[in-house]
mmCIF file of C-alpha atoms and ligand atoms in Angstrom:
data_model
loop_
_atom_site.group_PDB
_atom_site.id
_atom_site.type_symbol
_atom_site.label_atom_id
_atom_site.label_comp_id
_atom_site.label_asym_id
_atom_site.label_seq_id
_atom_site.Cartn_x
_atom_site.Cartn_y
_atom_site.Cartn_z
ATOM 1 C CA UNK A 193 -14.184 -18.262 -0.338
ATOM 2 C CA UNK A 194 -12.365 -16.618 2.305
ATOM 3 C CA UNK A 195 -14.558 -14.812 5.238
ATOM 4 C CA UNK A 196 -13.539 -11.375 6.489
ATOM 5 C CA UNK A 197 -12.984 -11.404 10.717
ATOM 6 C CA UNK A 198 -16.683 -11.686 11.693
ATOM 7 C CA UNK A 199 -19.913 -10.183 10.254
ATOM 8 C CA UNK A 200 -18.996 -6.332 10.379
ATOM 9 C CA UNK A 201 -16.437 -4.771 8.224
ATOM 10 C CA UNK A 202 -15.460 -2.571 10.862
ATOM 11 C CA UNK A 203 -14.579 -5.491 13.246
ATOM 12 C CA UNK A 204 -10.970 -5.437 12.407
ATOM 13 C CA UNK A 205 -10.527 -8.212 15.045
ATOM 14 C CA UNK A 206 -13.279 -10.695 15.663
ATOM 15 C CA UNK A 207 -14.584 -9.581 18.534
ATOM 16 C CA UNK A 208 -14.713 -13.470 19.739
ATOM 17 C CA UNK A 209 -11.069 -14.074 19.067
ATOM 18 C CA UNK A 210 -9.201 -13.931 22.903
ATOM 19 C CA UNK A 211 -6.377 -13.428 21.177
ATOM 20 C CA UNK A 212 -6.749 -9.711 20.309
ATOM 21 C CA UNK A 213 -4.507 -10.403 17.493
ATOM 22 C CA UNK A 214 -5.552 -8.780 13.576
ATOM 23 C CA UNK A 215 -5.271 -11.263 10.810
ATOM 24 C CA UNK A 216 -5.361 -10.429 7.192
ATOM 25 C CA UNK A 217 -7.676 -12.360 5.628
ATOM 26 C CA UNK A 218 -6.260 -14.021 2.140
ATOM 27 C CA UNK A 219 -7.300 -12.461 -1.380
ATOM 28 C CA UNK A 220 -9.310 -14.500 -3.336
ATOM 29 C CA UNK A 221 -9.185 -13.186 -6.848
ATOM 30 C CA UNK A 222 -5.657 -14.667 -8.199
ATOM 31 C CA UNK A 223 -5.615 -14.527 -11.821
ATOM 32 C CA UNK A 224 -2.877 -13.439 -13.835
ATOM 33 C CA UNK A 225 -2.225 -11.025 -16.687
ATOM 34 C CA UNK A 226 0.961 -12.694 -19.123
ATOM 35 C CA UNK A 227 2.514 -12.485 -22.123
ATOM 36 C CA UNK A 228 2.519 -16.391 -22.725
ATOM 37 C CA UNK A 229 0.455 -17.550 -25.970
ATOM 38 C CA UNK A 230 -2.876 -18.043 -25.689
ATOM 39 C CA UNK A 231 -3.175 -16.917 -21.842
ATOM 40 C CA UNK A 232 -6.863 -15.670 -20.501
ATOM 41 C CA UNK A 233 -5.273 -12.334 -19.659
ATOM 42 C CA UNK A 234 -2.990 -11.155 -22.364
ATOM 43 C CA UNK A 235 -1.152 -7.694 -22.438
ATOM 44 C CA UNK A 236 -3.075 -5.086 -23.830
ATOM 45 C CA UNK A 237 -3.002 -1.774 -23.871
ATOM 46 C CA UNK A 238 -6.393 0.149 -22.464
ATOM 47 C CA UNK A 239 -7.973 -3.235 -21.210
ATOM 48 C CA UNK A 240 -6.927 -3.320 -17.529
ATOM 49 C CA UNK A 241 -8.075 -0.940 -14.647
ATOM 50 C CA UNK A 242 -6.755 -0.305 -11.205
ATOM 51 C CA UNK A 243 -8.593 0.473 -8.515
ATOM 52 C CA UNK A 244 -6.678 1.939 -5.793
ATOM 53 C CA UNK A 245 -7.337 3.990 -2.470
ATOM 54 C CA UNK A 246 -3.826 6.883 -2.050
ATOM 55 C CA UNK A 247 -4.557 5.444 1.380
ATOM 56 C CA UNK A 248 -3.597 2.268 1.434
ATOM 57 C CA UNK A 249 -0.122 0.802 1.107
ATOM 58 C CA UNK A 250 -1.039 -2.153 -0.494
ATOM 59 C CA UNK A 251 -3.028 -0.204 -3.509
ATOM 60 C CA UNK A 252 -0.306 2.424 -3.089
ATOM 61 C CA UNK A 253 2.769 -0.296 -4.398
ATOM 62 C CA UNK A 254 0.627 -0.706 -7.396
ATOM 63 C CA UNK A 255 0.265 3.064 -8.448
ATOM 64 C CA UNK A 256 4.042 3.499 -7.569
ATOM 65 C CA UNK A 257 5.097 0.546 -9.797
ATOM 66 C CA UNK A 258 2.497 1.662 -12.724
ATOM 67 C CA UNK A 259 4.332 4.798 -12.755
ATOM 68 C CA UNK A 260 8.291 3.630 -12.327
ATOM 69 C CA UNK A 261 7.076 0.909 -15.458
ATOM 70 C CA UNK A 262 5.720 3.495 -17.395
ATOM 71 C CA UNK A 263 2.291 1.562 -17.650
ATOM 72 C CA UNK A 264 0.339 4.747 -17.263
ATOM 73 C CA UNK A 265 -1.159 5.022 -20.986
ATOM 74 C CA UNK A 266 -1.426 1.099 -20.733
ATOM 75 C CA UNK A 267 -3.383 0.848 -17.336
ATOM 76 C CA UNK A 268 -5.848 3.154 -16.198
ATOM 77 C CA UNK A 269 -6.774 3.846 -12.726
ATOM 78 C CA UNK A 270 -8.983 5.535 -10.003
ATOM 79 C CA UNK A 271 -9.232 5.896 -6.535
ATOM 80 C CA UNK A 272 -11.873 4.975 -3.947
ATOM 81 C CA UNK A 273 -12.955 7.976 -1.342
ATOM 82 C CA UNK A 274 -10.660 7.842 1.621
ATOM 83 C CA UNK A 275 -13.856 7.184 3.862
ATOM 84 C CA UNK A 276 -13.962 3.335 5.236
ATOM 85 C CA UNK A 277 -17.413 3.250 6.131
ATOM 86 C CA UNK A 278 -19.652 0.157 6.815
ATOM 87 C CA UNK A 279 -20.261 -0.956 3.254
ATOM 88 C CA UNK A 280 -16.736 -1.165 2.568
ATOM 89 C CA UNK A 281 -14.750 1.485 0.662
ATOM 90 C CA UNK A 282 -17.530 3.774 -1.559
ATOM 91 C CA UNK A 283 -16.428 5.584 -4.624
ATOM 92 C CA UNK A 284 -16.669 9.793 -4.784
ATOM 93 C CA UNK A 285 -20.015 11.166 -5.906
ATOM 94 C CA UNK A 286 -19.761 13.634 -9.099
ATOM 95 C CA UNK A 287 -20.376 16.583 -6.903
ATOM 96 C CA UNK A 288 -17.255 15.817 -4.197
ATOM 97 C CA UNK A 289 -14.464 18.114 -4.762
ATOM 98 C CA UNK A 290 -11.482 15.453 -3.433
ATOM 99 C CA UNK A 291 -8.084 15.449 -3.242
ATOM 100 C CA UNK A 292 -5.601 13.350 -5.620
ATOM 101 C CA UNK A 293 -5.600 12.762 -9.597
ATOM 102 C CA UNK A 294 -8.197 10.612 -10.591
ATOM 103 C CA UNK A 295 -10.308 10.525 -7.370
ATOM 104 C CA UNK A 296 -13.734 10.253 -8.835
ATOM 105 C CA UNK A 297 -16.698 8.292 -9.369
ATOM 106 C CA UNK A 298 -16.587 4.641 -10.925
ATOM 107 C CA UNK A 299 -14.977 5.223 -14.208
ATOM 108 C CA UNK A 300 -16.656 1.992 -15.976
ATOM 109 C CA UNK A 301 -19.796 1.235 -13.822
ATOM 110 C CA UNK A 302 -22.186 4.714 -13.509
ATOM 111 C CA UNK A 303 -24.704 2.661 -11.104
ATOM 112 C CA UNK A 304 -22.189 1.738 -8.856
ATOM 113 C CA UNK A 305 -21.779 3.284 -5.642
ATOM 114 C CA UNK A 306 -19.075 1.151 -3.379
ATOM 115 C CA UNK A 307 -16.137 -0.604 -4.680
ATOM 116 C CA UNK A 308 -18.081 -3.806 -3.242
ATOM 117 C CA UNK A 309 -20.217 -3.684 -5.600
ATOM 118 C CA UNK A 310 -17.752 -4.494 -8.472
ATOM 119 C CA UNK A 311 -16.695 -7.600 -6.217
ATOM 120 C CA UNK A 312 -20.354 -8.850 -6.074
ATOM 121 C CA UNK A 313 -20.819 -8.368 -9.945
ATOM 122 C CA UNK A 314 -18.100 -10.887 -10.186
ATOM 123 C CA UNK A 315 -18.944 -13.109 -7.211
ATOM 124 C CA UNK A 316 -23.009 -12.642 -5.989
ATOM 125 C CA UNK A 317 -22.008 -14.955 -2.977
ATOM 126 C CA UNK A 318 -18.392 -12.839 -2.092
ATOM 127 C CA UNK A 319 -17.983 -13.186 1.792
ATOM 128 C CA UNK A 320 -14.649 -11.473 1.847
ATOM 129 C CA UNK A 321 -13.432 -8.081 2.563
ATOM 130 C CA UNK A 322 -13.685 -5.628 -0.514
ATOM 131 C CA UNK A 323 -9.955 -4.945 -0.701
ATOM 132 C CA UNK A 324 -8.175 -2.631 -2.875
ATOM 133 C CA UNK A 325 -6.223 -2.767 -5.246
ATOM 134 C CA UNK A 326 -8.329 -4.848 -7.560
ATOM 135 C CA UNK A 327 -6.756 -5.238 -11.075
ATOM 136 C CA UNK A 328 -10.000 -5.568 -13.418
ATOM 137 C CA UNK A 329 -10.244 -6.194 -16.973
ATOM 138 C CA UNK A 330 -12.711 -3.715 -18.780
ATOM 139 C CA UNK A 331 -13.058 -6.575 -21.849
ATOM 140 C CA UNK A 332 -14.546 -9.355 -19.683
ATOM 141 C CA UNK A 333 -15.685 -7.416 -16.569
ATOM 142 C CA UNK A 334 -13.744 -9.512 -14.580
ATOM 143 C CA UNK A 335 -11.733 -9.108 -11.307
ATOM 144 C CA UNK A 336 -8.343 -10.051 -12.364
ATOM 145 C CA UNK A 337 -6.777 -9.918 -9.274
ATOM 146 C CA UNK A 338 -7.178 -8.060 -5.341
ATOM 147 C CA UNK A 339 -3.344 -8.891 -4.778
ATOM 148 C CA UNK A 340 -2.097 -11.616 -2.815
ATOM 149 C CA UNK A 341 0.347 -9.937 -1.110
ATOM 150 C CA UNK A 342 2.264 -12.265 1.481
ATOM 151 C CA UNK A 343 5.791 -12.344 2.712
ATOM 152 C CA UNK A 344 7.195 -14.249 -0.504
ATOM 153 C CA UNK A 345 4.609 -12.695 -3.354
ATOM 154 C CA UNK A 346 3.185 -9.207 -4.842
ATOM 155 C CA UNK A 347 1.067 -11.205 -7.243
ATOM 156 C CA UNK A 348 0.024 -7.580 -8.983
ATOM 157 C CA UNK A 349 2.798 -5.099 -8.681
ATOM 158 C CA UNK A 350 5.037 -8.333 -10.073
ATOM 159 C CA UNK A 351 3.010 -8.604 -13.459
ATOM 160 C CA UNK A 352 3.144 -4.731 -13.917
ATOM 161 C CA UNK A 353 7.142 -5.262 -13.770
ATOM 162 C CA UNK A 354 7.398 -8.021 -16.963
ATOM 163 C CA UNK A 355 4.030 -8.993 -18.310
ATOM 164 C CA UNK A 356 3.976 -5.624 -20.135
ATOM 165 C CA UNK A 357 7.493 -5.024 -22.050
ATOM 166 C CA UNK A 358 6.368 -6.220 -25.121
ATOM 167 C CA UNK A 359 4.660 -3.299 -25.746
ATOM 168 C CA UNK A 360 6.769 -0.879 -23.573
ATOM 169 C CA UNK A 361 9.664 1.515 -24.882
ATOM 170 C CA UNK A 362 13.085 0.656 -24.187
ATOM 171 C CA UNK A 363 13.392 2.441 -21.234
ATOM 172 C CA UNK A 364 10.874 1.049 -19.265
ATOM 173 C CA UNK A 365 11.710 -2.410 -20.446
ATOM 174 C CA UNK A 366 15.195 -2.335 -18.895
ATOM 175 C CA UNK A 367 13.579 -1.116 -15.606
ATOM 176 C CA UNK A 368 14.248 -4.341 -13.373
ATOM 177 C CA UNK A 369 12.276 -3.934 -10.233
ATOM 178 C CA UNK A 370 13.220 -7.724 -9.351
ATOM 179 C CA UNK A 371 16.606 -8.387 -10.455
ATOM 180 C CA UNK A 372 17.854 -12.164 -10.566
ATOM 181 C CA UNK A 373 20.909 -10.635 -8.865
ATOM 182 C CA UNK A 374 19.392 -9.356 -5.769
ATOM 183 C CA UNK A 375 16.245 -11.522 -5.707
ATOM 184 C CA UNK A 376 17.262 -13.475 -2.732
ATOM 185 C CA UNK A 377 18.063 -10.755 -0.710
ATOM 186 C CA UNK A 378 14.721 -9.150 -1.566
ATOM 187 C CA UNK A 379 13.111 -12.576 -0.486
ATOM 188 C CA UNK A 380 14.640 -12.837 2.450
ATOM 189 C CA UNK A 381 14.161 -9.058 3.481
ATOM 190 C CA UNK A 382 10.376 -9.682 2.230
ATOM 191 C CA UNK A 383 9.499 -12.445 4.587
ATOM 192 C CA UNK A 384 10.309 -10.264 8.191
ATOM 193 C CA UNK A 385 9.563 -6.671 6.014
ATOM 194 C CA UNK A 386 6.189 -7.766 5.665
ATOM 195 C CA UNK A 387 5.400 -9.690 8.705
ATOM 196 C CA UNK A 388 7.252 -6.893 11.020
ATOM 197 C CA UNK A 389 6.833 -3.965 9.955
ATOM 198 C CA UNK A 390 4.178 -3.499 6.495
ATOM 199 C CA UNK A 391 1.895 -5.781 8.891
ATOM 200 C CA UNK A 392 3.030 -5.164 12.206
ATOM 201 C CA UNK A 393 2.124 -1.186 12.221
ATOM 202 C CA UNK A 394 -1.569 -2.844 11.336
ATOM 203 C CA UNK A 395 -0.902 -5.509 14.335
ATOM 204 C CA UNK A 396 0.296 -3.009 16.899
ATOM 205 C CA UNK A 397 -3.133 -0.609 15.910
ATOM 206 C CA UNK A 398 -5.706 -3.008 15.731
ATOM 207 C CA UNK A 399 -4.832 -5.056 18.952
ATOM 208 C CA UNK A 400 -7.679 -5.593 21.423
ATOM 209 C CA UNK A 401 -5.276 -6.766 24.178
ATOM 210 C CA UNK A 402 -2.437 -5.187 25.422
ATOM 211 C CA UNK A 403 -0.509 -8.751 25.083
ATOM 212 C CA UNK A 404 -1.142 -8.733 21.366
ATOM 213 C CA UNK A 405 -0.062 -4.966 21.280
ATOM 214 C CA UNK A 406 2.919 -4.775 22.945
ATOM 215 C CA UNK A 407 4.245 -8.386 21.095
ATOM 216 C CA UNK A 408 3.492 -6.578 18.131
ATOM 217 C CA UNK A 409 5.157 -3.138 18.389
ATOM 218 C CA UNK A 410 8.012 -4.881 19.870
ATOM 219 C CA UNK A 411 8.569 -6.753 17.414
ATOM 220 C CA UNK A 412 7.800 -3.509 14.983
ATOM 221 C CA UNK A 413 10.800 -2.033 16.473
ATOM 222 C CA UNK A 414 13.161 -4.231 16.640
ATOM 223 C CA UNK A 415 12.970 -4.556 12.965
ATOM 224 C CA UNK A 416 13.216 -1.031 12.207
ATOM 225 C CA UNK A 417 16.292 -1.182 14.643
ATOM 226 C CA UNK A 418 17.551 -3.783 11.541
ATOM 227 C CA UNK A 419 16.324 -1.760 8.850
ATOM 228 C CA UNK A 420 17.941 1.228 9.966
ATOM 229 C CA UNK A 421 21.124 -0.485 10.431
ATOM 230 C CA UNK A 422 20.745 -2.206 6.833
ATOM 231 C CA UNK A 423 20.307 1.164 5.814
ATOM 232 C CA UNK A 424 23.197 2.829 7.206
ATOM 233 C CA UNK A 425 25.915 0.528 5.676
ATOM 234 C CA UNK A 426 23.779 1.154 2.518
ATOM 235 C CA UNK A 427 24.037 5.143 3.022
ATOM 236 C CA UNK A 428 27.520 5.483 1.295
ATOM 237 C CA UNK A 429 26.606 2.835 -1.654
ATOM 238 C CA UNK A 430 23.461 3.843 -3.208
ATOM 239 C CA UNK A 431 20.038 5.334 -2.093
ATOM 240 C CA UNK A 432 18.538 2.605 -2.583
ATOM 241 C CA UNK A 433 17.605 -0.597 -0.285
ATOM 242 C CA UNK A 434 19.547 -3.005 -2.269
ATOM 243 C CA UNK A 435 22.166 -2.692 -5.324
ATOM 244 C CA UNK A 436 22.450 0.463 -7.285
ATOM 245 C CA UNK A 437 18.237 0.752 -8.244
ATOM 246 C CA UNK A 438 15.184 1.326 -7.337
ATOM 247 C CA UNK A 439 13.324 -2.476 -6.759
ATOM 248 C CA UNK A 440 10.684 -3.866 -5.294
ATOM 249 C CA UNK A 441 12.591 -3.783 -1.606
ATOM 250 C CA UNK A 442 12.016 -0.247 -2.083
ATOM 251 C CA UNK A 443 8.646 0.433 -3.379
ATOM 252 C CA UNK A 444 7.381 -2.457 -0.646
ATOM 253 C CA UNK A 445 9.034 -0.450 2.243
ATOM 254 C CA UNK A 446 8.074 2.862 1.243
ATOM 255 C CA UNK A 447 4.749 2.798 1.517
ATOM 256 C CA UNK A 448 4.660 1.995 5.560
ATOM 257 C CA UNK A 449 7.509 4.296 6.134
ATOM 258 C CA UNK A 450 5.651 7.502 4.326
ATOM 259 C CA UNK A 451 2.817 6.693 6.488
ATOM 260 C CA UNK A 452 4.540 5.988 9.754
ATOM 261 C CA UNK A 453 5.149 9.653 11.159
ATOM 262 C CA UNK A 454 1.600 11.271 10.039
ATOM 263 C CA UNK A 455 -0.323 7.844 11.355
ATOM 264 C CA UNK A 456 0.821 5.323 12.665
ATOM 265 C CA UNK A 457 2.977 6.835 15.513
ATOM 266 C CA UNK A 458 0.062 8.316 16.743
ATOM 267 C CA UNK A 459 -3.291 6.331 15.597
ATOM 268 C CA UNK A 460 -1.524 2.925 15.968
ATOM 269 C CA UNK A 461 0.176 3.867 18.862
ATOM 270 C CA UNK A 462 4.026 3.009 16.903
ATOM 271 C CA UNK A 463 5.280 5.504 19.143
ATOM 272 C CA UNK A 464 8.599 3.898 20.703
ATOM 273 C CA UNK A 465 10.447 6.284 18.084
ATOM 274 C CA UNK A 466 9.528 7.988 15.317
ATOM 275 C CA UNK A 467 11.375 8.212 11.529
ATOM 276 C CA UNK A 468 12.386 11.689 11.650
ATOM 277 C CA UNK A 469 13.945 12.351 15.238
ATOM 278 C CA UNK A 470 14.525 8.502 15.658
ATOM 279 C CA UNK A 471 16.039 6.647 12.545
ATOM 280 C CA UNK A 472 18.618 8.571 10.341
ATOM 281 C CA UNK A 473 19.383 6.467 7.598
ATOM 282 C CA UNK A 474 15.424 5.697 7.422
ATOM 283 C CA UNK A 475 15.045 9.306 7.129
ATOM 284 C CA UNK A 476 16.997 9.670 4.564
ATOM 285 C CA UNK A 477 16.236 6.996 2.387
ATOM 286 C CA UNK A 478 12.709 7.523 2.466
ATOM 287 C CA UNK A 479 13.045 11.329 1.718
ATOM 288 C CA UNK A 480 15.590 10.419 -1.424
ATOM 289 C CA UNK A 481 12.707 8.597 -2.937
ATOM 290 C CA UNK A 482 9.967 10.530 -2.536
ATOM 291 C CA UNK A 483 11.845 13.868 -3.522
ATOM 292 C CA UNK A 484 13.638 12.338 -6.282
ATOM 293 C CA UNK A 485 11.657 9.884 -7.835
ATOM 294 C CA UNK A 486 8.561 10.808 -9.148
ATOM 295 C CA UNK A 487 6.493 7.841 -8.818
ATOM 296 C CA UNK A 488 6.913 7.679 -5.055
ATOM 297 C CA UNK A 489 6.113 11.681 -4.666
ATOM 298 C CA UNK A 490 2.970 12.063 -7.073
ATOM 299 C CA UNK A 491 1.376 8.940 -5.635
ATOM 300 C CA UNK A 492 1.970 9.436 -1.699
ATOM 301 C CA UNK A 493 -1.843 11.631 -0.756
ATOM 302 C CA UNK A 494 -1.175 13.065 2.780
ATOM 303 C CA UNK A 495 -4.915 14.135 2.731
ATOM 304 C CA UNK A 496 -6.086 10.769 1.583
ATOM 305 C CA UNK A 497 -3.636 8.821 4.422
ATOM 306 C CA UNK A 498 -4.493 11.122 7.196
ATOM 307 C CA UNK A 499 -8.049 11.210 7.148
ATOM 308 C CA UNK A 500 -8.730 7.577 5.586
ATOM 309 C CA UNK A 501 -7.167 6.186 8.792
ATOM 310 C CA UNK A 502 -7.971 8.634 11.671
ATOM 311 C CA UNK A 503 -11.384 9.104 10.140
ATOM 312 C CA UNK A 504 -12.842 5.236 9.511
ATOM 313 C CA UNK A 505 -11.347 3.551 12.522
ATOM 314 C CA UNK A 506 -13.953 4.697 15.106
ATOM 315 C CA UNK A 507 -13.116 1.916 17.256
ATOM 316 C CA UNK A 508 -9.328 3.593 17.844
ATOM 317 C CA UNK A 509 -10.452 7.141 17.310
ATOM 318 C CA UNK A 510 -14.454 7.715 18.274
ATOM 319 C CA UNK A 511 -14.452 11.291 17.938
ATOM 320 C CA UNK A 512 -12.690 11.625 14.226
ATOM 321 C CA UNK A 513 -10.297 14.366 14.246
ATOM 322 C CA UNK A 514 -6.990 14.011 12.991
ATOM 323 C CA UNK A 515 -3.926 15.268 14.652
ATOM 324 C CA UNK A 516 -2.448 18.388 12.739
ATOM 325 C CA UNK A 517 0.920 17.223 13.268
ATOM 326 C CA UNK A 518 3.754 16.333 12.663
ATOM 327 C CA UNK A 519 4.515 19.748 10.306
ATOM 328 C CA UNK A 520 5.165 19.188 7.785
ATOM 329 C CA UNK A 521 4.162 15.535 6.763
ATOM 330 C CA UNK A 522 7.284 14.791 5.332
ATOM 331 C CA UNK A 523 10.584 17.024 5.686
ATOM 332 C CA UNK A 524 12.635 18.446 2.745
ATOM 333 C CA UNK A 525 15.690 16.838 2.396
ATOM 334 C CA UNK A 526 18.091 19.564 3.854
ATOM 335 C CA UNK A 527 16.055 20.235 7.167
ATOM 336 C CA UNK A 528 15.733 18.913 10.541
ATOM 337 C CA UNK A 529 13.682 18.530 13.578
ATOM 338 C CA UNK A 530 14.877 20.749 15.646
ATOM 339 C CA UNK A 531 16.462 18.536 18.307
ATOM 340 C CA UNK A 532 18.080 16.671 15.567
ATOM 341 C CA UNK A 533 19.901 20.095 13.751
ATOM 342 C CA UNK A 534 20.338 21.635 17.604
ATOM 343 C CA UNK A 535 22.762 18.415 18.273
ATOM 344 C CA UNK A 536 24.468 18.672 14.921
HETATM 345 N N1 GSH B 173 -4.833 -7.915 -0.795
HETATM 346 C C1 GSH B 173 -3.843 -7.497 0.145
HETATM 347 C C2 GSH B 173 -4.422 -6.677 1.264
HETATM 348 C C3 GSH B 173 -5.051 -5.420 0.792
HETATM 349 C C4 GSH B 173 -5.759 -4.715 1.935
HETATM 350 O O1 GSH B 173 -5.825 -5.233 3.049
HETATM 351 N N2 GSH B 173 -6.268 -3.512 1.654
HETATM 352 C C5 GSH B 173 -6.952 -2.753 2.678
HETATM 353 C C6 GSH B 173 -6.530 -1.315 2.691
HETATM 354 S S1 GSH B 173 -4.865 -1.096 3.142
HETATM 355 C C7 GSH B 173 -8.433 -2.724 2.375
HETATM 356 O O2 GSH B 173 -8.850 -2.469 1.262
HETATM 357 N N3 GSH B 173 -9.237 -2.960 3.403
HETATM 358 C C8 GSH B 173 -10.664 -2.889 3.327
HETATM 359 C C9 GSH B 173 -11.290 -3.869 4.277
HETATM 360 O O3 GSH B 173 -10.565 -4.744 4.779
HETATM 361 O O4 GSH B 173 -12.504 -3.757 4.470
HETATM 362 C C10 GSH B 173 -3.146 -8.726 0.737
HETATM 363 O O5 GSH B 173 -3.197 -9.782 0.157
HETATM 364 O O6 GSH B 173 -2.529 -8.629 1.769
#
């Protein structure tokens, strides 16, 4: 079993690692749903759940690709309170008016009270963080997966995009989020996407040394610097990161980029530029999405991101309060900062 940092959940680097340097700690659950005879977890619809928090990008790629797949009368789902607390990630109680569809109590377990709890029902000797997402199956109570999600895999959000079209309409079926034809681009782009930037806004926040900071956000920028120039040359082609639709190079992305103005300029100190004033063609590919495409609008909480991060890291932000700004959280596609329209 994999151990989390040190003894305390909110240790997000052990505090007797010199280093100052946050390392995610490996999933552990890493079954898989598939449509091959005879496997332990088969297609079906109604028997798999997803836990999620809107706050996390991880559990975020998963409600994103649910949607785009059209999986969302095949897998259910609910979200965790935004609150990080001690005990791990603890689900809304009845009375708690929240934010975001489907933000309620366990769904499938009335006693429990923390998402840790389903983790110790499977495992009574789990040392490991309580991560979301966690893909469960409601037939066998079982944790099929918490996501291994490294720079070459996406061990859940890739079973939502094949192990399902049996049993999806045509339209959904077609939907290739990984197509042969740009897979090795997507790899490639995966492997510094992931370490860089999905990773290195965490790396550049949770440092404990300035060393391990500043390596980090360097690093953070220079591959935006590459991103943005990717997605300029893309800018005349298509919206989208690669080819002419949506894939997994996009839904991967997205979910740091949405986040990176409202948090982590400020609360992870990413503050060498921002998207909006700082990277045009980031700007506008991230707006496309989310204002065109449904999935990446209806399952991006502003609520849930700003106050899950500024409001459970006490070590980075004792006092609680999040930062009003930036207004608004995300721009509509046809305005500006002001500096940016002023120089047009
Ligand atoms: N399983 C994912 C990571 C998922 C993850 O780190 N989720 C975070 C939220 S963004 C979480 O649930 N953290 C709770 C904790 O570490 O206590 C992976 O393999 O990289």
């Amino acid at each position: 079993m994999a151990t989390g940092n040190s003894g305390k959940i909110t240790d997000w680097v052990n505090p007797n690692d010199k280093s100052g340097e946050f390392k995610r700690q490996t999933s552990v659950f890493r079954d898989f749903i598939s449509r091959e005879a005879g496997a332990q977890f088969p297609p079906e619809k109604g028997r798999y759940h997803l836990y999620v928090s809107y706050a996390c990008p991880w559990a975020h790629r998963t409600m994103i690709t649910r949607k785009l797949k059209g999986l969302e009368d095949i897998i259910s789902f609910s979200s965790v309170h935004w609150h990080l607390g001690d005990k791990g990630w603890r689900f809304p109680t009845p009375d708690e008016e929240m934010p975001g569809e489907n933000t309620i109590p366990d769904p499938l377990h009335k006693d429990f009270t923390h998402l840790r709890d389903i983790y110790f029902s499977n495992d009574p000797d789990y040392t490991g963080r309580f991560t979301v997402p966690v893909l469960f199956d409601k037939k066998t109570g079982r944790i099929v997966s918490n996501e291994k999600m490294d720079e070459q895999s996406a061990e859940i959000i890739r079973m939502l995009y094949y192990e399902f079209d049996d049993i999806l309409p045509e339209q959904f079926k077609k939907l290739d989020l990984y197509p042969t034809a740009h897979r090795s681009e997507i790899d490639s782009s995966n492997e510094w996407i992931y370490n860089d930037v999905n990773n290195g806004v965490y790396k550049s926040g949770f440092a404990t040394t300035q060393e391990a900071y500043e390596k980090a956000v360097t690093t953070l920028f220079s591959s935006l610097d590459k991103v943005e120039a990717h997605l300029a040359k893309q800018a005349g082609v298509s919206p989208f990161f690669f080819g002419e639709t949506v894939t997994e190079a996009d839904i991967r992305l997205f979910t740091t980029i949405i986040r990176f103005d409202p948090v982590y300029v400020q609360h992870f100190k990413c503050n060498v530029r921002d998207i909006r004033s700082g990277y045009p063609a980031i700007h506008r590919w991230v707006r496309n999405l989310y204002w065109d495409i449904p999935a990446f609008k209806e399952t991006t909480d502003f609520e849930h991101i700003k106050k899950h991060y500024t409001k459970s890291h006490k070590q980075i932000n004792p006092f609680s309060i999040t930062p009003v700004g930036p207004v608004p959280d995300i721009l509509p596609k046809d305005e500006e900062v002001r500096a940016v329209s002023a120089a047009k």
